[in-house]
XYZ file of C-alpha atoms in Angstrom:
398
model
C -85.152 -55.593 -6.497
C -83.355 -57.978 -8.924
C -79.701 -56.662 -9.728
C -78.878 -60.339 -11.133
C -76.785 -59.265 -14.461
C -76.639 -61.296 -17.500
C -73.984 -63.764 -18.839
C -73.298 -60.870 -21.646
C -72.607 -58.687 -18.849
C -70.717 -61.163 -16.550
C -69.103 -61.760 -19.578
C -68.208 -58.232 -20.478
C -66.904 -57.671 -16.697
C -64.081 -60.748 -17.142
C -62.901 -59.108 -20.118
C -62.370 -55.972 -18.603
C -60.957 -57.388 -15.551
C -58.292 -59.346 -18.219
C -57.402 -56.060 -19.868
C -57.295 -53.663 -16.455
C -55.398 -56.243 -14.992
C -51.863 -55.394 -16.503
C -52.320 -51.572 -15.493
C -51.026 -49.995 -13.140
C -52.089 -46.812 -11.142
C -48.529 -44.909 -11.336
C -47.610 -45.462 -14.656
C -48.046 -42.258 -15.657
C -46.370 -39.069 -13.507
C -48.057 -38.238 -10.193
C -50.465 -34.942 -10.173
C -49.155 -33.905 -7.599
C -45.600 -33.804 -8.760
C -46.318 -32.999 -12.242
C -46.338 -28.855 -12.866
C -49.149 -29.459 -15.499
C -50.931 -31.609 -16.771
C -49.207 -35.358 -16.330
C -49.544 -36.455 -19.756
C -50.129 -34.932 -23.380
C -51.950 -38.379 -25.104
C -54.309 -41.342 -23.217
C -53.104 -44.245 -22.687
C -53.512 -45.533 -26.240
C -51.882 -48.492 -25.640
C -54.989 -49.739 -23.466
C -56.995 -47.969 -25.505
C -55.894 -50.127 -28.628
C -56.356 -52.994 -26.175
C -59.905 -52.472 -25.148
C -61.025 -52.096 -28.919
C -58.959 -55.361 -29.514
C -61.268 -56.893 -26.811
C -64.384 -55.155 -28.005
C -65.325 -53.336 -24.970
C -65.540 -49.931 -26.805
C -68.201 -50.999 -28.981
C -70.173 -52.332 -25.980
C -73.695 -50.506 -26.121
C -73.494 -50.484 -30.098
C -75.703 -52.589 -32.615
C -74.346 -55.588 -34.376
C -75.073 -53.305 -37.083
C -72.364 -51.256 -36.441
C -69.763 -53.970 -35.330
C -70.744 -53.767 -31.664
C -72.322 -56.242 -28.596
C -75.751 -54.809 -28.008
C -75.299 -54.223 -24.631
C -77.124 -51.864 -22.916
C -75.454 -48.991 -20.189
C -76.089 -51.355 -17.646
C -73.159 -53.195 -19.016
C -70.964 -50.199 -19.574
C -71.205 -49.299 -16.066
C -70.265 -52.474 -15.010
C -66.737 -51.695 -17.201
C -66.373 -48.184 -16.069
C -66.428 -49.656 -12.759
C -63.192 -51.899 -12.936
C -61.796 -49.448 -14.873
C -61.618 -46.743 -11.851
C -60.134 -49.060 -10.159
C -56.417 -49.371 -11.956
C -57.117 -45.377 -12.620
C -57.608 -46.174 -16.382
C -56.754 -43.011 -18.629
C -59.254 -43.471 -21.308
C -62.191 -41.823 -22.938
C -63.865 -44.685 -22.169
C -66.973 -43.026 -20.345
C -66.901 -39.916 -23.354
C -66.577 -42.184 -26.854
C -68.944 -44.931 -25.359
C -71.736 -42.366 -24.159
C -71.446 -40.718 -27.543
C -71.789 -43.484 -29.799
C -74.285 -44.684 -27.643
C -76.470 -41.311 -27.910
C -75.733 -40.703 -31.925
C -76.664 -44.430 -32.789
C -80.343 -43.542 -30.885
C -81.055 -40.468 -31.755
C -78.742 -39.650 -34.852
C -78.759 -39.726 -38.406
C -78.372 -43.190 -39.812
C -75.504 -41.984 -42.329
C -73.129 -40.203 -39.818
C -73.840 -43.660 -37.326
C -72.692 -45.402 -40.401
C -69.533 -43.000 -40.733
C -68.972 -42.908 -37.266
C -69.724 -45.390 -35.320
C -67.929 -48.461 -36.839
C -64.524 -46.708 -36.417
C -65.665 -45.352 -32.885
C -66.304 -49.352 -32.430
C -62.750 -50.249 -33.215
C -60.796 -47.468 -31.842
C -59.951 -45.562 -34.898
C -62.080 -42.278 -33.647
C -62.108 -41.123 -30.416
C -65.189 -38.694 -29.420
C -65.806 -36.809 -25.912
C -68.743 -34.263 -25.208
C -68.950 -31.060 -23.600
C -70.913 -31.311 -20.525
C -70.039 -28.257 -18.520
C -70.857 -25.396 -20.067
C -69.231 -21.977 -19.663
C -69.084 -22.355 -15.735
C -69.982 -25.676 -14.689
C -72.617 -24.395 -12.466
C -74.973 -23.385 -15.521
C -77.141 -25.773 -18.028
C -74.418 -27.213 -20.340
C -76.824 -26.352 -23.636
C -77.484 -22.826 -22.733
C -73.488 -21.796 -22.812
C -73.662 -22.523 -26.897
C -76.002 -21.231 -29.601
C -77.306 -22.893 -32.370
C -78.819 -20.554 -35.475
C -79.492 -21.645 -39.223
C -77.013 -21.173 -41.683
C -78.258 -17.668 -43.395
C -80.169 -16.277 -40.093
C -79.074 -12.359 -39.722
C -76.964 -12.461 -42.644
C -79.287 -10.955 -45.294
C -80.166 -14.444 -46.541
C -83.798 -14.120 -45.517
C -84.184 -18.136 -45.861
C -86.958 -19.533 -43.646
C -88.518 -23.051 -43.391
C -87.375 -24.311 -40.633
C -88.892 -26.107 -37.113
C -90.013 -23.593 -34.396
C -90.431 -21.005 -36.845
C -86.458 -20.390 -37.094
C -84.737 -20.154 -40.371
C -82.930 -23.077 -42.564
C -82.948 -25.962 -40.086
C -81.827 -29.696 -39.978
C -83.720 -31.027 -43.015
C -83.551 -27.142 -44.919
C -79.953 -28.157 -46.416
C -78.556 -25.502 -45.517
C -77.031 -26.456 -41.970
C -76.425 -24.538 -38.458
C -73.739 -22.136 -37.157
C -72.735 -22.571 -33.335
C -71.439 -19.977 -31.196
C -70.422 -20.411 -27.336
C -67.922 -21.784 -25.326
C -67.895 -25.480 -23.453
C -65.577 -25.747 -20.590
C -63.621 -28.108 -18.728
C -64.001 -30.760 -22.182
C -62.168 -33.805 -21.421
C -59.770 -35.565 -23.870
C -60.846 -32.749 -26.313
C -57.107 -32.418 -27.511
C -56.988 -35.979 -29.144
C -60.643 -36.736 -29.786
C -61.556 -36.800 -33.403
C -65.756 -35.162 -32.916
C -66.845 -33.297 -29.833
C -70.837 -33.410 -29.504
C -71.537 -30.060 -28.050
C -74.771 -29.288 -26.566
C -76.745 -25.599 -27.491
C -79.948 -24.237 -27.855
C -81.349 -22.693 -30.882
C -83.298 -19.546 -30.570
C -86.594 -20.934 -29.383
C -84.414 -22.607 -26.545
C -84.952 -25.599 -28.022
C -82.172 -28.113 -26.992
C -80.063 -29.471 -29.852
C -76.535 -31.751 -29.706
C -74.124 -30.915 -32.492
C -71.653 -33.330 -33.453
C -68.213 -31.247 -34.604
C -64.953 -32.383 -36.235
C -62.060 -30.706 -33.876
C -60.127 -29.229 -36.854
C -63.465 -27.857 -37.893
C -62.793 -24.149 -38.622
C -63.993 -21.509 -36.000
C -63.084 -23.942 -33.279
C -60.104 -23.194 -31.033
C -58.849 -25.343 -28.099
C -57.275 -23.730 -25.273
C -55.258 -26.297 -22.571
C -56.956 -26.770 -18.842
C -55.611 -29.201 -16.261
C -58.316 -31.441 -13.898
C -57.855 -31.993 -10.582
C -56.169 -34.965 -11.173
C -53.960 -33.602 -13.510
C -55.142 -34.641 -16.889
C -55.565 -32.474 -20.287
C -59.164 -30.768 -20.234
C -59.895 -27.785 -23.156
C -61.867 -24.841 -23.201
C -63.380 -25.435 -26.323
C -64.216 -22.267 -27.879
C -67.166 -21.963 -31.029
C -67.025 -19.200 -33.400
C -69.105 -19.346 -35.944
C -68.736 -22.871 -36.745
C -70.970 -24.456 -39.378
C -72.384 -28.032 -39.155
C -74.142 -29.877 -41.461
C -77.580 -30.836 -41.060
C -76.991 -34.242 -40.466
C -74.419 -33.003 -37.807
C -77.159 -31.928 -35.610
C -79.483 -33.698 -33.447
C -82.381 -32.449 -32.801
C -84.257 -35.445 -31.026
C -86.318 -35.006 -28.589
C -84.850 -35.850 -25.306
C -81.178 -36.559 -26.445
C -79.190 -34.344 -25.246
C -81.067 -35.294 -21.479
C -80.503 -39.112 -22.468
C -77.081 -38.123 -22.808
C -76.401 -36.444 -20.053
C -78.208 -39.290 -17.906
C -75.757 -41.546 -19.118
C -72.737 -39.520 -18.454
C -73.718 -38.864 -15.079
C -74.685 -42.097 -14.291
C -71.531 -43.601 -15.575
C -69.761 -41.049 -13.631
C -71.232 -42.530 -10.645
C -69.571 -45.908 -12.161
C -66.404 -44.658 -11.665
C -66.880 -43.299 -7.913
C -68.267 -46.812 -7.035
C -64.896 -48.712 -8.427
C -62.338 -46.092 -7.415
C -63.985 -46.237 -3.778
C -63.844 -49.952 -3.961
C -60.488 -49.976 -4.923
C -59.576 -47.256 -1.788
C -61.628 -49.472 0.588
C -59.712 -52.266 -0.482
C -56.450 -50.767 0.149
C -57.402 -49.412 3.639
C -58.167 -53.094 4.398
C -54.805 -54.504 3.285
C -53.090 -51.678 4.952
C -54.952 -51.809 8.225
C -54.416 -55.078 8.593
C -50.686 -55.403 8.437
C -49.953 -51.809 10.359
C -49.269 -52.651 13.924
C -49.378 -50.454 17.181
C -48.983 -52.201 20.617
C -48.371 -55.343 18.995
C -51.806 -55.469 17.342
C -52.622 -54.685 13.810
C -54.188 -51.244 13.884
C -57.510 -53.176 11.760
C -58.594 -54.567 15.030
C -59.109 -51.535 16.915
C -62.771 -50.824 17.000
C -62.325 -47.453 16.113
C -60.812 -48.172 13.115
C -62.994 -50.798 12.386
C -66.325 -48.913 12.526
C -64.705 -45.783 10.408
C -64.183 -48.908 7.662
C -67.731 -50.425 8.336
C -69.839 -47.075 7.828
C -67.248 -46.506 4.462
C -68.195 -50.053 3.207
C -72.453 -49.165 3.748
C -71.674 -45.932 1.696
C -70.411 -48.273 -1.069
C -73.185 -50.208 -0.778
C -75.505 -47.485 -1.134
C -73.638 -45.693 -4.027
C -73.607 -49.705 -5.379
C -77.757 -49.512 -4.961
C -78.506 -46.281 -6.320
C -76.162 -46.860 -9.208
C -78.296 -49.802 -10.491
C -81.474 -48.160 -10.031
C -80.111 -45.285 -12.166
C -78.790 -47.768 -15.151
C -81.697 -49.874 -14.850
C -84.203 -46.640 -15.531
C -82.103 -45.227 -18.650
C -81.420 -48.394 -19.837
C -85.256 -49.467 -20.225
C -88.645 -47.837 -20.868
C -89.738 -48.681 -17.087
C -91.641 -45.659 -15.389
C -91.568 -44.695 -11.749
C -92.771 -42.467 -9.610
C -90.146 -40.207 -10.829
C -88.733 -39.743 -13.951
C -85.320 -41.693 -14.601
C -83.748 -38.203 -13.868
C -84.785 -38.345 -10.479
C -82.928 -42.314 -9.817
C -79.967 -40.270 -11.531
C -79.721 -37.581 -9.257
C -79.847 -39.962 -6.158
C -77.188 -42.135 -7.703
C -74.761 -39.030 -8.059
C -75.861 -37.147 -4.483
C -74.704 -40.747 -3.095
C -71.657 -40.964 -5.655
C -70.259 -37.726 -4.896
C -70.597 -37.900 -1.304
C -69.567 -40.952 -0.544
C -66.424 -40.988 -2.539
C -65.783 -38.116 -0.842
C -65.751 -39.902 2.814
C -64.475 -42.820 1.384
C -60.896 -41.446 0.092
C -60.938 -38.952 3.261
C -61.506 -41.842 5.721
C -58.766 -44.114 3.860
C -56.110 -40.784 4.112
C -56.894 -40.694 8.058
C -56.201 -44.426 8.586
C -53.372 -44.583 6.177
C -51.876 -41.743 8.624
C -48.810 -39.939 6.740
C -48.464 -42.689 4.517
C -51.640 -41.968 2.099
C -49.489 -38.750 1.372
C -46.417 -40.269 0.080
C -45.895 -40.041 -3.878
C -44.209 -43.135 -3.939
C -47.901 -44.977 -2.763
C -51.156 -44.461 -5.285
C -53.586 -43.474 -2.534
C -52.696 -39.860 -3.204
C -53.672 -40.647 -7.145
C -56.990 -42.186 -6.050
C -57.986 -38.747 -3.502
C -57.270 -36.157 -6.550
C -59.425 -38.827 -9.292
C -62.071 -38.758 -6.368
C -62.522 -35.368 -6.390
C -62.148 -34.914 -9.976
C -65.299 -37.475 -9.879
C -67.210 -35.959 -7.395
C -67.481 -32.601 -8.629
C -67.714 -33.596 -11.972
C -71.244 -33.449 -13.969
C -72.368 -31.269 -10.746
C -71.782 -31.910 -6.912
C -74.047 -33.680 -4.542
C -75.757 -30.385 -3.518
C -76.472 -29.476 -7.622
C -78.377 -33.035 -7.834
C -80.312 -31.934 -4.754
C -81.654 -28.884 -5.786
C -82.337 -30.980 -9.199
C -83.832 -33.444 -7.013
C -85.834 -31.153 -5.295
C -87.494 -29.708 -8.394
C -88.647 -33.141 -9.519
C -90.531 -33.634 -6.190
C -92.009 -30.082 -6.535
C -93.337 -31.060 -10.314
C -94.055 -35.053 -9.328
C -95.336 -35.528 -6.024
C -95.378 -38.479 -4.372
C -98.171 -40.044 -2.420
């Protein structure tokens, strides 16, 4: 297996690394001292920054002002970016864009996407449903404009009234929970399921009438929204109806979810190192004890793995390539090995920073509550299992 990258890609991790590199971990309030959440706005100055650089129209056509890179290359910059803790839709906008430019309407890519490109529009997704725990497309409804109002218009796809190319456009109803950055993004793409459970993604203004925002706070302490749907009209062109996009989507936001575990545990392991080695007891550094150093050494072969996985799981959604699974299946082992071992990573680097990985005034304590903000998020390890397990069941191997 060949994970050689590219020199756009190479080229696209440098100019991340530039633009992370003046960031620092604490400069925003710590979670665990702030009573809510720790900031009202991103970071826009790095977000102005990374559209001055380019890197937020990374997976987009020239067409649309962008590099042409593929996810592969957006992992790689959601990677160094968990590492300084950026505060950024990065993952969100960039999966977005990505996903409307594939399967969307040319005219809304052409509205959309060149602004998204230079940082003008922000856009996020809703990804966990009512619960978290349930299929994000079945917590919203998606109906024809004129169904069970009397209109008695019908000649639409699956037999259900008005539809995409009727004119007349679609009404959503539901509730997505747990959005993140949906206070300041622009469009939210909100995945339902019409009445033939058909799964649609519906791309909605946030001042669009019938939608109300109410405040959550992650684990790590930044804004999320309950983003509540009541009876909110989109235009035809507003919904996609593709085949496969809203599981394309979700691919991609898992897998660059795993992105993030792999740089933040990086980072942490990192840390440990420089910590471990300049700690003393009995005269020694504390590094050189062989306990220490085989709690380190199993941490550094989960990063590895997660590292592996994570490839394998870009590489599929990136290309065409089959396998004896489908890409879902690579994505699910990337996240069951994302969420676990960023778990043990940031709990191994607490136990061998001692007290010290508790104190406020050090970022480990940022990096534990971003790890398990990341681990949990887009389902745990045991969710990807179970999904894992039902791909085996349909696919066999051998």
């Amino acid at each position: 297996m060949d994970f050689t990258f590219t020199e756009e890609q190479q080229a696209a991790v440098e100019a991340a690394r530039a633009v992370f590199s003046d960031v620092a971990p604490d400069r925003t309030p710590s979670p665990a001292l702030a009573p809510g959440a720790v900031a009202e706005d991103i970071d826009r100055e790095l977000w102005h920054e990374l559209a001055r650089t380019d890197l937020l129209g990374l997976t987009l056509s020239p067409e649309h002002g962008g590099a042409g890179l593929d996810p592969i290359a957006l992992c790689l910059v959601l990677r160094e970016s968990a590492k300084v803790l950026a505060r950024v839709p990065l993952l969100e906008s960039c999966a977005v864009a990505t996903a409307v430019e594939r399967y969307g309407e040319r005219t809304l890519a052409a509205e959309l996407l060149p602004r998204a490109g230079r940082g003008e529009l922000i856009l996020t997704v809703g990804a966990n449903g009512r619960s978290g725990h349930d299929p994000a497309e079945l917590a919203v409804s998606a109906r024809p404009y004129g169904e069970g109002d009397g209109s008695g218009e019908s000649d639409g796809a699956d037999g259900e009234t008005g539809g995409p190319s009727g004119g007349s456009g679609w009404v959503l109803d539901g509730v997505q929970s747990a959005v993140p950055w949906a206070q300041v993004a622009d469009w939210i793409a909100v995945p339902a399921h019409t009445a033939g459970g058909r799964p649609v993604l519906a791309l909605v203004p946030r001042t669009r009438d019938g939608v109300t925002l109410a405040d959550q706070v992650s684990t790590n302490g930044e804004r999320l929204a309950e983003v509540r749907l009541e009876a909110v009209r989109v235009e035809p062109r507003e919904l996609i109806d593709a085949a496969g996009c809203w599981d394309w989507l979700r691919s991609l936001l898992t897998t660059g979810t795993c992105a993030l575990a792999l740089g933040l545990g990086e980072r942490v392991l990192a840390m440990t190192a420089e910590y471990t080695g300049r700690r003393e007891q009995f005269g020694f550094p504390v590094a050189t004890f062989q306990a220490v150093a085989v709690q380190a050494a199993d941490r550094y072969i989960d990063l590895r793995a997660m590292e592996a996985t994570l490839w394998q799981a870009a590489w599929r959604i990136s290309t065409t390539a089959g396998g004896p699974l489908p890409a879902a299946g690579d994505v699910a082992v990337a996240k069951i090995w994302a969420s676990d071992g960023v778990r043990r990573v940031v709990q191994t680097a607490q136990h061998l920073h001692g007290g010290f990985g508790a104190d406020t005034d050090y970022p480990l304590h940022r990096y534990h509550a971003w790890a398990k903000q990341i681990e949990l998020s887009l389902g745990p390890a045991a969710a990807h299992e179970e999904a894992l397990g039902d791909l085996l069941a349909a696919h066999p191997l051998g």
